[in-house]
Steps between C-alpha positions, in 0.01 A plus 500: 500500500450871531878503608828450473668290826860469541703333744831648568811323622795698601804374750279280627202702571176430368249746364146539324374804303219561306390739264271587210725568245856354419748678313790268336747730469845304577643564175774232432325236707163582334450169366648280805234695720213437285555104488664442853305725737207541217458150391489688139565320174827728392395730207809536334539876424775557689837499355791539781805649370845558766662833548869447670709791638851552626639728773862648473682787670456808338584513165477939463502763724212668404111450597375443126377194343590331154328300261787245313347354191635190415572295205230268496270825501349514863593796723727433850462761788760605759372680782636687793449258765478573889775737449805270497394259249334517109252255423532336127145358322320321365483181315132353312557103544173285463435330839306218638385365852487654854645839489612501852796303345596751210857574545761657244685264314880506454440594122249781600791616706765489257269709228430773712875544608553448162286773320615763783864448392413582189430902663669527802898524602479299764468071400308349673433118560347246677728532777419861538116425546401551867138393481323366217108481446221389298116553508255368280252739288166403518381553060137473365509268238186511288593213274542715197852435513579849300868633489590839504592503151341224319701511191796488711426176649243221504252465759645154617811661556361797749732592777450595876556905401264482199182385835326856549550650830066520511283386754160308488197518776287158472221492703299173564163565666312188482106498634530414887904535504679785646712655203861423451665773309867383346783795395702342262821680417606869552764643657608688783494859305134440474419381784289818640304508163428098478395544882230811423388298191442098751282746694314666244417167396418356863237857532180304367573287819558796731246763374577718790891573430624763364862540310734668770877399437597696176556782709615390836866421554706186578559384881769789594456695241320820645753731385611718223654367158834668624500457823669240643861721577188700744384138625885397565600854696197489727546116585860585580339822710293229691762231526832660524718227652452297186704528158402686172566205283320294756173754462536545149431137469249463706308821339544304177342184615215655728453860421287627735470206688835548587312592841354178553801297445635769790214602698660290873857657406588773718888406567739262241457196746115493439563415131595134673771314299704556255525237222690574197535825298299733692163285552381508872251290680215784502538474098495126482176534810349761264506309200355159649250691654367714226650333182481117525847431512567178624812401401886649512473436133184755483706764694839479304349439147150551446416783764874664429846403317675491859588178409786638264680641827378188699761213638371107504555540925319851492157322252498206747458747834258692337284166426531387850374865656231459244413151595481549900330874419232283265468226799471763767203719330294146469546343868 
């Protein structure tokens, strides 16, 4: 018809949505969407390809980053990582199937530790690896199967790294149908750009809207280039009871909206519990409120990297305060 329906199950809650336009834009699970939730014949231009990184304690003492280039001619990064740790990536390894299961493998591991030993005093191994992860770039593959350097190597022989980094809008408007527009590939430096460019491609459908985002800042970002050591002195000004590190976090992760993760606190007991590190219960409220988090996992990992600083005992309170909080807000 004229729209798109969807029916939406979540922790066993059951939702409908419609709307005139659909945007496909889950990037690694591009394909699985279109032929499980689509009931779309898979079009096979999407070529998944794993990243895997490792965590270790620091490595240097100073707030730089390096780029290692190793012997099989790809480039390794090691990053300053939430101050106490530096973060060593990536690998390019081809990848098939649901990428909710990507995970690094014990080989991935050893290279990376490998090719930093190659530059750094301290050796590190395996055993020195306090989290490991993977993710799984989403390529445009356009069938042309062209390497980087064609005399180099054949085109049956092309390797994850030699996939451009490019996007591709498809848009299928069929007589009667509402349009289905499909993002295939990109990456997250481009996001902003591929976003202005699905809507300039959605306007015939919206004659009315005008471009607006180009110049308007992110969620929390209302403030000057240089200004967070302001943002930090006047939360601390507002808040005094709690800690600079604790602030300077929290600046870092909300900006602005460092005010709505604190607007009830007037004393340290109105923050609520304390979990781990330094996250509170107004934090954890403020981000399954206004951020989706459902899980501890979303808090410690994919909100933040608290999970670094995090015991077993500490994650599994934080899921049960999240559970009855989640329970609560729906009775």
């Amino acid at each position: 018809g004229d729209s798109w329906r969807l029916v939406l199950i979540a922790r066993g809650q059951r939702d409908v949505v419609t709307a005139r336009i659909l945007i496909n834009a889950t990037g690694a699970w591009n394909e699985i969407f279109a032929e499980t939730a689509l009931r779309q014949q898979p079009q096979h231009r999407l070529r998944l390809d794993k990243g895997s990184h490792i965590v270790v304690r620091r490595l240097y003492n100073h707030d730089r980053a390096y780029i290692l280039q190793a012997a099989d001619r790809r480039v390794v990064f090691a990053i300053p990582f939430e101050n106490d740790f530096t973060l060593i990536g990536t690998t390019d390894r081809s990848f098939a199937g649901d990428p909710s299961t990507a995970a690094p493998s014990g080989e991935e591991i050893d290279y990376l530790c490998r090719v930093a030993n190659e530059y750094f005093r301290t050796e590190i191994g395996a055993a020195d690896v306090v989290w490991a992860f993977a993710g799984v770039r989403s390529l445009y593959d356009d069938g042309a199967r062209k390497a980087r350097k064609p005399r180099d190597r054949k085109p049956q022989e092309l390797k994850p790294q030699d996939i451009g980094r490019d996007y591709e809008l498809m848009l299928d408007k069929r007589y009667g149908e509402a349009p289905l527009l499909t993002v295939y590939g990109g990456k997250i430096t481009t996001y902003r750009r591929l976003a202005e460019q699905v809507l300039a491609r959605l306007r015939p459908f919206f004659p009315h809207s005008r471009p607006w985002t180009a110049p308007s800042h992110l969620p929390g970002g209302d403030f000057v280039y240089d200004g967070i050591e302001t943002l930090v002195e006047r939360t601390l000004r507002a808040w005094p009871f709690l800690g600079a590190a604790h602030v300077r976090r929290l600046v870092r992760a909300y900006g602005s909206r460092v005010e709505r993760v604190l607007e009830n606190v007037s004393r340290l007991e109105d923050l609520g519990p304390w979990f781990g590190a330094d996250l509170t219960a107004a934090e954890v409220r403020y981000l399954m409120r206004k951020e989706w988090a459902q899980s501890a996992d979303d808090v410690l990992w994919r909100r933040s990297k608290l999970g670094l600083r995090f015991t077993p005992e500490q994650t599994a309170a934080l899921e049960r305060f999240m559970a009855e909080t989640s329970a609560t807000a729906r009775a």
